[in-house]
XYZ file of C-alpha atoms in Angstrom:
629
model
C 81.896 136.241 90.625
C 85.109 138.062 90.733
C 86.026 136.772 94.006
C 85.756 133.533 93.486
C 87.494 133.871 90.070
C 90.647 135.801 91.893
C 90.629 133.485 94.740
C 91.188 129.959 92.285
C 93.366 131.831 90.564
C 95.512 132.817 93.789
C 95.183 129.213 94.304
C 97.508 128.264 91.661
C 100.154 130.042 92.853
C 99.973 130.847 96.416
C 97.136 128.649 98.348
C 97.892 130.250 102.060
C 97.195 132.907 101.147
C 94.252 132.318 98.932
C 93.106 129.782 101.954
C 93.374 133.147 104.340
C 91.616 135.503 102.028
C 88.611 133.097 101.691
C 88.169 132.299 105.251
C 88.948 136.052 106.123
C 85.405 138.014 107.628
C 84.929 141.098 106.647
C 84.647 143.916 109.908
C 81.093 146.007 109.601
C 83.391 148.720 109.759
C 84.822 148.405 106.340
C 82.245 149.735 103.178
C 82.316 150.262 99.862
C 80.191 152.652 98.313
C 80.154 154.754 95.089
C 82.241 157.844 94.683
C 80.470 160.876 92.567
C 81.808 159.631 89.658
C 80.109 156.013 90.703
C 83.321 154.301 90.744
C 83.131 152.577 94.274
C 85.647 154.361 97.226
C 86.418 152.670 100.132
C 85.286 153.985 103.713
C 85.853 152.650 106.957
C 84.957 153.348 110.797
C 86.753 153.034 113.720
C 85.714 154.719 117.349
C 82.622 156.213 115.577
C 85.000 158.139 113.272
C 84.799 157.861 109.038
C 88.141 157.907 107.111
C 87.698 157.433 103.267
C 90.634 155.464 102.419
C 90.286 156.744 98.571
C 88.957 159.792 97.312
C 85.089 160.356 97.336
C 85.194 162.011 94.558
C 87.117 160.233 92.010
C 89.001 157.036 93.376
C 90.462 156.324 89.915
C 92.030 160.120 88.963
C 93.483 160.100 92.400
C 95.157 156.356 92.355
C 96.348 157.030 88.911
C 97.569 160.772 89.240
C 99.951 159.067 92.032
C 101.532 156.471 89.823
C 101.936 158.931 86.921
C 103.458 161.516 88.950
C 106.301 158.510 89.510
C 106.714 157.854 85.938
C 103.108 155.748 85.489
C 103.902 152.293 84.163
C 104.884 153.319 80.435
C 108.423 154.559 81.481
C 109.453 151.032 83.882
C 113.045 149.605 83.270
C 112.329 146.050 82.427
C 115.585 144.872 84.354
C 114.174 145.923 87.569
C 111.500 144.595 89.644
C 108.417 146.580 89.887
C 107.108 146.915 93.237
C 103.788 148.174 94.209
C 103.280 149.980 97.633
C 99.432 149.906 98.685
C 96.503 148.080 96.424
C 93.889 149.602 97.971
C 90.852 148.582 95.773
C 93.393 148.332 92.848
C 92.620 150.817 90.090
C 96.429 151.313 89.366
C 96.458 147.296 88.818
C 94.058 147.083 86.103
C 96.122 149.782 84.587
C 99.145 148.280 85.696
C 97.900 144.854 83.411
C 97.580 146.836 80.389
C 100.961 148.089 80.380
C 103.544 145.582 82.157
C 104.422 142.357 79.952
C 103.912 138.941 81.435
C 107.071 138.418 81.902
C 107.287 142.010 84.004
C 108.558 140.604 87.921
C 106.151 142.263 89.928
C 105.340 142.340 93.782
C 102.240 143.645 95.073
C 102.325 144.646 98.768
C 98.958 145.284 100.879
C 98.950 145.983 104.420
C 95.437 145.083 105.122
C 94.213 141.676 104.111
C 90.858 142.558 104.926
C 91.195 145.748 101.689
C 92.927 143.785 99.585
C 89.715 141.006 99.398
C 87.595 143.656 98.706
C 89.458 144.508 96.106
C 89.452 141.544 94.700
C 85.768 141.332 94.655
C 85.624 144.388 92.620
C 87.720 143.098 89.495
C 88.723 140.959 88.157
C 92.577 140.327 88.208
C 93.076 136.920 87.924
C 95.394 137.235 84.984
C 97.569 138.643 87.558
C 96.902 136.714 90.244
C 98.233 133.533 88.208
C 100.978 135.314 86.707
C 104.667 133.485 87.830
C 105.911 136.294 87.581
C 103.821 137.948 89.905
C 104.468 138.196 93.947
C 101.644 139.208 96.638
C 102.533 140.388 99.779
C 99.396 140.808 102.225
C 98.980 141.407 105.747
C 102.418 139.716 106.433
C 105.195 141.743 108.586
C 107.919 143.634 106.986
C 110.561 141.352 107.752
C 108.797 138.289 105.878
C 109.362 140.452 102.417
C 112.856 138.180 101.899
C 110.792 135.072 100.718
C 108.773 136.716 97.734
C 111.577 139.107 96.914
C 113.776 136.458 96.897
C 111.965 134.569 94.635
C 111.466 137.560 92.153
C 115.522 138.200 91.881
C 117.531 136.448 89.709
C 121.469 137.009 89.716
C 121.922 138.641 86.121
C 118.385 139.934 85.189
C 117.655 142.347 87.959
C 119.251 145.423 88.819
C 117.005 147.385 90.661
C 113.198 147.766 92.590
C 111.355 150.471 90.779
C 108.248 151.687 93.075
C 105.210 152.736 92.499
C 103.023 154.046 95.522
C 99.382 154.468 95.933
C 100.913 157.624 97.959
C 97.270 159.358 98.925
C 95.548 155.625 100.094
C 98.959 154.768 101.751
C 99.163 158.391 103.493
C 95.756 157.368 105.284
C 96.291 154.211 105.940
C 98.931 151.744 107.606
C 101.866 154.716 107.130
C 104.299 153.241 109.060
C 103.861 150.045 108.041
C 104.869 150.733 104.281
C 107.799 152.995 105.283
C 108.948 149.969 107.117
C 108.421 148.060 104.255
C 109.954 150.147 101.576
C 113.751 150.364 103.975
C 113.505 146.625 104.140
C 112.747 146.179 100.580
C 116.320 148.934 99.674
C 118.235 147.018 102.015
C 117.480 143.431 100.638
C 118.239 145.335 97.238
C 121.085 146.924 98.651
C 122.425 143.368 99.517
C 121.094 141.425 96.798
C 123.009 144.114 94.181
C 126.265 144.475 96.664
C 126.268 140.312 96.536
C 125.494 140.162 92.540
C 128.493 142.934 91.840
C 131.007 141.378 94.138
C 130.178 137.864 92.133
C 130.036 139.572 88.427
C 133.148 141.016 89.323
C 135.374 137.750 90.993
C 133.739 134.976 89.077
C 136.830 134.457 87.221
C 138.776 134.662 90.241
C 136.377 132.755 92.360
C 136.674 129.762 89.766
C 140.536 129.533 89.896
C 140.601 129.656 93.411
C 138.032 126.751 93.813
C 139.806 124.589 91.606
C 143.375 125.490 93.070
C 141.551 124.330 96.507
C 140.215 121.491 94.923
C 142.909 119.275 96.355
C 142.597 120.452 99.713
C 139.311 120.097 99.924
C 139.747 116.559 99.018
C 141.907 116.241 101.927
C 140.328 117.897 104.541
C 136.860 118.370 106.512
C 133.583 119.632 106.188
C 131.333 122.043 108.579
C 128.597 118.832 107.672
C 130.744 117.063 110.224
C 130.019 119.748 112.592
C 126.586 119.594 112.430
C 124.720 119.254 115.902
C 128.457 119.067 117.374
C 127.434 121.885 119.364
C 123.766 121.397 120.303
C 122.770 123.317 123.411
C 125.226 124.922 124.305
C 127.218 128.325 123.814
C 129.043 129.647 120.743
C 130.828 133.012 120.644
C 131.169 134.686 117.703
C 133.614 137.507 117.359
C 134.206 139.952 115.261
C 137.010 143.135 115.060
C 134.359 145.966 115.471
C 135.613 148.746 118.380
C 133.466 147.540 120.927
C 135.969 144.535 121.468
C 138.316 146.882 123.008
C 135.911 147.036 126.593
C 135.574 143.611 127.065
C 138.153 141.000 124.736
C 139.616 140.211 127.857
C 136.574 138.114 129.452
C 137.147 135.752 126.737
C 140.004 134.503 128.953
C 137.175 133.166 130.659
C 135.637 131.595 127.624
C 138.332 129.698 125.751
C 138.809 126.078 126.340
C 135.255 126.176 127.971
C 132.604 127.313 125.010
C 133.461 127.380 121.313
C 134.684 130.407 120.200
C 135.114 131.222 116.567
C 136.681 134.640 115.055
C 136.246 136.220 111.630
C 139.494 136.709 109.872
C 139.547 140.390 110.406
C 139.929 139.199 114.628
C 141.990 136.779 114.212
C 145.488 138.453 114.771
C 144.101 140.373 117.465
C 142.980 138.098 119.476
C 145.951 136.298 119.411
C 147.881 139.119 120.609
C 145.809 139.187 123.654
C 146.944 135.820 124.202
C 143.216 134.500 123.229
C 143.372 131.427 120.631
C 140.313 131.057 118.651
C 138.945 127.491 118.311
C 137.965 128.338 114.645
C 138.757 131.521 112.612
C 136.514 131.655 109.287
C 138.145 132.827 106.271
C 135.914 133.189 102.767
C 136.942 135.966 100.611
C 138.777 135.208 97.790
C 141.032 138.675 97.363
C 144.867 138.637 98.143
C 144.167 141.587 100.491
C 142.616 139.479 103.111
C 145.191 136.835 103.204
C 147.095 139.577 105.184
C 144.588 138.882 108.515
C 146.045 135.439 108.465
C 149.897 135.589 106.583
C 152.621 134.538 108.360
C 150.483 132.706 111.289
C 151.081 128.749 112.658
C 148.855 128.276 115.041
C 148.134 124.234 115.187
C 145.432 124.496 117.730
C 142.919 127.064 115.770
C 140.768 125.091 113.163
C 140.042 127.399 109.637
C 136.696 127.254 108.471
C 136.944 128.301 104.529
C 135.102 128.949 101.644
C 136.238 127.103 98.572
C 136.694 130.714 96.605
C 139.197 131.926 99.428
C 142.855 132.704 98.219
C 144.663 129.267 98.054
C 147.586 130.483 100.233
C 145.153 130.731 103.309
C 144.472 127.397 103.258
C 148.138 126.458 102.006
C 150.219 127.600 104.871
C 147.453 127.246 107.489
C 149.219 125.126 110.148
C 145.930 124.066 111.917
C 142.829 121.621 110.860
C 140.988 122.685 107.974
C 137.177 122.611 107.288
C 135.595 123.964 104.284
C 132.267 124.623 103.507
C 130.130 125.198 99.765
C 128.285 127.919 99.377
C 125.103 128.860 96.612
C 127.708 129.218 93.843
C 127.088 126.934 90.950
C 130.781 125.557 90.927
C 130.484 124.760 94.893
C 127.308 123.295 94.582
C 128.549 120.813 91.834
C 131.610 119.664 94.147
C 129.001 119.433 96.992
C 127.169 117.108 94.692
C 130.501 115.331 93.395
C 132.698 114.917 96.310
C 132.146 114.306 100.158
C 129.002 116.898 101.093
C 130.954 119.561 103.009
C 128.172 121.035 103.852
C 125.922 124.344 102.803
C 126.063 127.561 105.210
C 123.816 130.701 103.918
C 125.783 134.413 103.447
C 124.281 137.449 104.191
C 127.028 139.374 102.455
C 129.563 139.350 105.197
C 131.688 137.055 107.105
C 130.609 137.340 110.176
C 126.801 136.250 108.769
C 128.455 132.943 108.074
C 129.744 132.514 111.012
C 126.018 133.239 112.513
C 124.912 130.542 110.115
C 127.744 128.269 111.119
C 126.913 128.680 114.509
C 123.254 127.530 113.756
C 124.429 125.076 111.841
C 126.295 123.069 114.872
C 123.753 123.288 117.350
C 124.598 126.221 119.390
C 122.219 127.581 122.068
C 122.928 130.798 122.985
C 124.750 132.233 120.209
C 126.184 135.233 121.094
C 127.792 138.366 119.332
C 131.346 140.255 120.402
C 132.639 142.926 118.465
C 130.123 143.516 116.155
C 129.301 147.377 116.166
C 128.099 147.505 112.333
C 129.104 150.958 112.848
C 132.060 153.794 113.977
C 131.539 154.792 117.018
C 134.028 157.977 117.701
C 134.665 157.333 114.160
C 136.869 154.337 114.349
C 136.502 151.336 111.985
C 138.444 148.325 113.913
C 139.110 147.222 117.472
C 143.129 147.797 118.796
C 145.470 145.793 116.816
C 143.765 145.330 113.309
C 146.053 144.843 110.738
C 144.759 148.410 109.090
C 147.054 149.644 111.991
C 149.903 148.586 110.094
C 149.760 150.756 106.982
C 148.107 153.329 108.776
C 151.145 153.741 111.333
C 153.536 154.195 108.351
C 151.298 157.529 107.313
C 151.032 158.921 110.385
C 152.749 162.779 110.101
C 152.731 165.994 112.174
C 149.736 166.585 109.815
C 147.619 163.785 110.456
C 147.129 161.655 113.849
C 146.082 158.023 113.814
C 142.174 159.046 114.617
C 142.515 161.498 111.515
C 143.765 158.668 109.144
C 140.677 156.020 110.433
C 138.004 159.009 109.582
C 139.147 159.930 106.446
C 139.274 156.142 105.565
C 135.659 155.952 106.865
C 134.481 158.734 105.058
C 136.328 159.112 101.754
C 135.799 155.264 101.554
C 133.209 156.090 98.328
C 130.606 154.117 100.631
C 127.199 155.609 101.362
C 127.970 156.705 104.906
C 124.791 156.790 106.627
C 123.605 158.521 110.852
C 121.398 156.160 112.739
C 121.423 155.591 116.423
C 123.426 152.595 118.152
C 121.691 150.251 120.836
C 122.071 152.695 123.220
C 120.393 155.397 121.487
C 122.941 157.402 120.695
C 123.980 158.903 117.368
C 126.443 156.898 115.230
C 127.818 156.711 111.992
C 127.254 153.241 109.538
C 127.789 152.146 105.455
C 124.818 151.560 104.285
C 125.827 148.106 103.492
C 126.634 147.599 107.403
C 122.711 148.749 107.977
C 121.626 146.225 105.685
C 123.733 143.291 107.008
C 122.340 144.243 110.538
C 118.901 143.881 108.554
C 119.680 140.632 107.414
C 120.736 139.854 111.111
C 117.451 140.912 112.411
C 115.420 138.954 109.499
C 117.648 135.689 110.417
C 117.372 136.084 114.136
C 113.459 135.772 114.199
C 114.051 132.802 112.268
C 116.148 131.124 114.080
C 115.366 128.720 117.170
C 118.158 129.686 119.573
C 118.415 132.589 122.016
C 120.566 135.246 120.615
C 122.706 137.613 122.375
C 124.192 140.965 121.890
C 127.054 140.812 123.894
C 129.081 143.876 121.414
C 128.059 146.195 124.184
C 127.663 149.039 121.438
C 126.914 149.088 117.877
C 123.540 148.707 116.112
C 122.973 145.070 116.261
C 119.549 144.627 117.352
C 116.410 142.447 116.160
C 115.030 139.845 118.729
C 118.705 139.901 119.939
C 118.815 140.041 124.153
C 121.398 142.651 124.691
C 123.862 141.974 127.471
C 127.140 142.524 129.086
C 129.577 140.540 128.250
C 130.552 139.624 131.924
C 126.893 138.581 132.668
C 126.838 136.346 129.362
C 129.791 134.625 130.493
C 128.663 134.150 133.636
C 125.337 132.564 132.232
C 127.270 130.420 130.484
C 129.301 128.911 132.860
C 127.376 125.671 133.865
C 127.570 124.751 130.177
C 131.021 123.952 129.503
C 132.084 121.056 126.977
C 135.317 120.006 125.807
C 135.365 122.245 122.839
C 139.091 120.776 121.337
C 138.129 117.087 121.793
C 134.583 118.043 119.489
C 136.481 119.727 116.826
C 139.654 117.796 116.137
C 137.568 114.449 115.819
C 135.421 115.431 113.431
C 137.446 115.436 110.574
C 136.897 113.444 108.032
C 138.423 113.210 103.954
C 136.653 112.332 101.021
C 137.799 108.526 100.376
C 140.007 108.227 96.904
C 137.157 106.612 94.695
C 134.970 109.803 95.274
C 137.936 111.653 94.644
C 138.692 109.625 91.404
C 135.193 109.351 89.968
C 134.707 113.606 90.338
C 138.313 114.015 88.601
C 136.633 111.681 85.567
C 133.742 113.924 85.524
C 136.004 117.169 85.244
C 138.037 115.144 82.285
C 134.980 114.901 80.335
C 133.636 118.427 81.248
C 136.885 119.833 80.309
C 136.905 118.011 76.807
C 132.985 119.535 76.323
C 134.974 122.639 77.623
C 137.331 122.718 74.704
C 134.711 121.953 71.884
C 132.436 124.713 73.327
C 135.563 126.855 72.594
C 135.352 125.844 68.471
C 131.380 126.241 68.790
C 131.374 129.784 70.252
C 133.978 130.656 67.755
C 132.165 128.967 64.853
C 128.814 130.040 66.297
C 129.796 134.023 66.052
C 131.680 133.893 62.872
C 128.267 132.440 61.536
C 126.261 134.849 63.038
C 128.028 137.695 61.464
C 127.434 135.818 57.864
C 123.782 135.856 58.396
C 124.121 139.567 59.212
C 125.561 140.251 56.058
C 123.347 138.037 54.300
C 120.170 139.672 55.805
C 121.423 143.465 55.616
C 122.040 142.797 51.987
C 118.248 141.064 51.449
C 120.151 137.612 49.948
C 117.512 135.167 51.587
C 118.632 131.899 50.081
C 122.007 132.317 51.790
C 120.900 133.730 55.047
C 118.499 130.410 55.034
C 121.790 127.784 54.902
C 123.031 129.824 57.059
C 120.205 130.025 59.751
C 120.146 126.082 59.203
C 123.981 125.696 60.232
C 123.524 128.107 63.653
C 120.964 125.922 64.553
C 122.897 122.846 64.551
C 125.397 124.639 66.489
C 123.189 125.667 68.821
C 121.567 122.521 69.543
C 125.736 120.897 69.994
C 126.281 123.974 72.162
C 123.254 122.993 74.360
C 124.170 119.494 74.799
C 127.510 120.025 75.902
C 126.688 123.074 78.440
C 124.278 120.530 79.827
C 126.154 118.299 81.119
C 127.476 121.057 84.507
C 125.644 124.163 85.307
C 128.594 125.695 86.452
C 129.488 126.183 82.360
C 126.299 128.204 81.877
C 126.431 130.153 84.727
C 130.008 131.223 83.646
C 128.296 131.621 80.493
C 125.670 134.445 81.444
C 128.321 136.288 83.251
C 129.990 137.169 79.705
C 126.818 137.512 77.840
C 124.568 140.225 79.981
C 127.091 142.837 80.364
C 127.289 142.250 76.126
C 123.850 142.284 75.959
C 123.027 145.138 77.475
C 125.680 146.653 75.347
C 124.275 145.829 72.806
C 120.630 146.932 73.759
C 122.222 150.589 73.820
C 122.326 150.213 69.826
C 119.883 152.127 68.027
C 120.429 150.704 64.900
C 119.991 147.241 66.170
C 116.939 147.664 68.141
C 115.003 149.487 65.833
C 114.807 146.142 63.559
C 113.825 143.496 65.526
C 115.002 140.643 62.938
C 118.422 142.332 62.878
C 118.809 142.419 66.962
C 118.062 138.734 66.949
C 120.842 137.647 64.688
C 122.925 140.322 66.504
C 122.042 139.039 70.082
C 123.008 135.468 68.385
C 126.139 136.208 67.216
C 126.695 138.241 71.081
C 125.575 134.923 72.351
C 127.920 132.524 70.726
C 130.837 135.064 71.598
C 130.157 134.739 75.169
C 130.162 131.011 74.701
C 133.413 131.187 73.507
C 134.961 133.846 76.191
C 133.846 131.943 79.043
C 134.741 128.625 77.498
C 138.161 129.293 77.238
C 138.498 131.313 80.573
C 137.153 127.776 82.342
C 139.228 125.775 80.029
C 142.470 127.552 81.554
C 141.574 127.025 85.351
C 140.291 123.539 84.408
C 143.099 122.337 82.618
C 145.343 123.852 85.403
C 143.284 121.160 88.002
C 143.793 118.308 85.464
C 147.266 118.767 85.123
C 147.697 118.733 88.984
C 145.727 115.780 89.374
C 147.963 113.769 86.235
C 147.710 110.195 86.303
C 145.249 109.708 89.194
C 142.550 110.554 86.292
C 142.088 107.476 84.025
């Protein structure tokens, strides 16, 4: 009965898996049977030997005794995601039901599909099971965790994984596996928080700069045009990691015959070698980076950019320019408003958009220079990075050139962390670094082309083929295409009636815009009269009042709704206030009281991040004059 229960409930919301789980036999060597206490324990036999997966005494105390020895599930921080190492026969999740509220984000993880259906035959958990909130990861490799953890985080609501291990049924059972599964499961975190700070902290930034580039855009070409451009045949991607120091000089051999594209941070130093880059990718929007790029005209390198990069790099670039959009609600508007640029996924880095530009024309092999991910001998950059610069000008009797690059390395305020390179030897990495060469590995085994390691160092691994890069080129060589020819004719501008009819759009966004500006403000001052109405028990008046924010609310609705880039700028001002305001004991000890207070918080938001777009908006308009009627 519960089986069959559990399994139409897992049906709602996952079928695989529900489809695997009822299929799935059930090995003679797996049996339940009642503990002392009668509760049932789990046993199975392998090679003629017994291993009791729970306790034979008392499966429940020992399950539970684990999770309260981590806090139990009383104590959870309800901005994090709750993740659950081991089900076993799932005591802890029938506990785990009475405490967690529905809309709790949890993910279950289970090693063995074969325990977690006898679990489900034991209780009944199809609350759970049915629960969108709810993720279940069973019997699936380590790597696959991106897709339900993915689904689980939202940009704004969670800041953290909080675990909770079935530590004594994990201990005997599938160990490696969920140690695995817990570093993937910090790095994606790792990533998805490093991604999440980087955009709470440049929205405002990120918005200018798309709408300064606005025009440019307009005017020049998309990496959609460069889709399949490439198909079957070599890419090199290069990056300004030490390792390009042994072999930069083979791509002599490369250019003019295989694409070769450069991440900003390479870009000046392969041009010193004499090397010109057929694209160099540029896509962080900070004034620091422009430096990789200032003061270069070089018509025969292509940019690839991201529409949040600092206008000046696309300004003064003397070469072709394609841009791409990105998961950013702003850029995803344009790529719905103007000439589809074209999508490419980030991993947090840009040399993962390169990777993913790479796939996205075609290419087959796809193969990695430069990119160490690391410090070997403690240095941070190949010969010639622009760091050089400053770090020449502090060089003293005190302090050589290799003392300057490992202080910067370690005194960074990074997590520095010792793993071992491809080689096997011990090297230092950021944490971050690790998890981009996680993401790496995760992409590569999804991800139809051979790829090669040609860094000759590092800790870029995966399903990657690691190889020299003097026997890469030389594989190579029969697949040579006309790589200047494929670029340069692929460019192609939006035509002036797109560009016209997304400029009208912006006009009447811009005049919502502007009333959204009156509605915050009238929204909070309103708020804070129904504050003082309530706190001083006058009913009648906090009733008009209630009346009036509703009307506002329903205008201020209406008129975000009409771009979700507006409410997305939105929630960046509200959550920091909110969870200012959560810190309030006053407040949150009457729950009527933190409503009206989170209203009036609400409305104030509306209002900061109505005017802040207003400003970078009106700024476009103004540009754009008389071609908007």
């Amino acid at each position: 009965m519960n089986l069959e229960r559990n399994l139409q409930a897992l049906a709602k919301r996952n079928p695989g898996l529900a489809s695997r789980l009822y299929t799935l036999q059930i090995p003679p060597g797996y049996q339940t049977l009642p503990a002392r206490t009668g509760s049932p324990t789990l046993k199975i036999v392998t090679e003629g030997r017994e291993l009791f997966l729970h306790s034979r005494y008392d499966p429940v105390r020992e399950i539970m005794s684990d999770i309260d020895s981590q806090g139990g599930f009383q104590s959870l921080n309800p901005d994090n995601i709750l993740v659950i190492l081991g089900c076993g026969l799932g005591y802890h999740l029938l506990e785990l039901v009475r405490y967690a509220s529905p809309e709790k984000k949890i993910l279950v993880c289970e090693a063995d599909p074969v325990v977690f259906r006898l679990a489900l035959g034991l209780h009944d958990f199809s609350a759970l099971l049915q629960n969108p909130h709810t993720e279940f990861f069973v019997g699936e490799p380590p790597d696959a965790v991106h897709d339900p953890i993915s689904r689980l985080f939202r940009l704004y609501e969670n800041y953290g994984i909080d675990f909770r291990s079935a530590n004594a049924y994990i201990n005997r059972h599938c160990t490696d596996y969920y140690k695995t599964l817990s570093e993937k499961l910090k790095g994606i975190l790792s990533v998805g928080v490093s991604n999440f700070t980087t955009v709470h902290k440049h929205l405002s930034t990120w918005q200018k700069h798309i709408f300064q580039n606005l025009p440019y855009m307009a005017a020049g070409g998309g990496v959609a045009e460069l889709a399949g451009r490439f198909t079957g045949k070599p890419v090199f991607l290069v990056s300004a990691g030490p390792s390009l120091d042994k072999n930069w000089h083979l791509l002599r051999e490369v250019k003019g015959r295989h694409l070769i594209i450069a991440v900003d941070t390479a870009y000046r130093i392969l041009l010193s070698k004499g090397i010109k880059p057929d694209i160099v990718m540029a896509v962080d929007g900070q004034k620091e980076n422009f430096v990789h790029l200032k003061d270069i005209r070089e018509p025969e390198t292509c940019l690839v950019a991201s529409p949040i990069v600092y206008p000046e790099t696309v300004s003064t670039f003397a070469g072709p320019v394609f841009f791409f959009n990105f998961y950013f609600p702003l850029s995803l508007w344009i790529e719905d408003n103007l000439r589809p640029k074209g999508l490419l996924q980030q991993g947090g880095s840009v040399a993962t958009l390169a990777f993913d530009l790479a796939r996205f024309c075609g290419a087959d092999p796809i193969v990695f220079v430069g990119q160490d991910l690391s410090f070997p001998e403690f240095r941070g950059h190949a010969t010639g990075h622009s760091w050089e610069e400053t770090a020449f000008r502090n060089i003293t009797r005190f302090k050589s050139i290799a003392t300057l690059e490992y202080e910067d390395i370690m005194f960074s305020g990074k997590t520095v962390l010792k793993t071992t390179d491809i080689h096997g030897e011990p090297v230092y990495t950021y944490r971050v670094m690790r998890d981009y060469a996680n993401w790496f590995s995760y992409e590569f085994s999804r991800t139809n082309a051979q790829v090669i390691n040609a860094t000759e160092g590092g800790i870029l691994s995966g399903s990657a083929l690691q190889m020299k890069l003097s026997d890469t080129v030389d594989l190579c060589r029969d697949k040579a295409i006309p790589v200047r020819e494929a670029l340069f004719d692929s460019i192609s501008p939006a035509a002036a009636e797109q560009i016209q009819a997304m400029n009208l759009k912006l006009r009447n966004i811009g005049s919502n815009v502007k009333e959204l500006i009156h509605l915050g403000a009238e929204g909070e001052k309103l708020a804070g009269s129904a504050i003082s109405a309530f706190r001083s028990h006058d009913a009648d008046r906090l009733s008009r009042i209630t009346a009036k924010l509703a009307s506002v609310g329903k205008q201020s609705e209406e008129l975000s709704s009409c771009a979700g880039f507006i409410s997305y700028a939105y929630q960046k001002e509200l959550w920091p206030m909110l969870r200012a305001l959560m810190n309030c004991h006053e407040t949150r000890e009457n729950h009527d009281l933190f409503e009206l207070a989170k209203l009036k918080t609400r409305y104030e938001a509306i209002a900061l991040a109505a005017s802040e777009l207003d400003s970078h908006l009106s700024q476009y308009l103004a540009g754009v004059g008389d071609s908007v009627q």
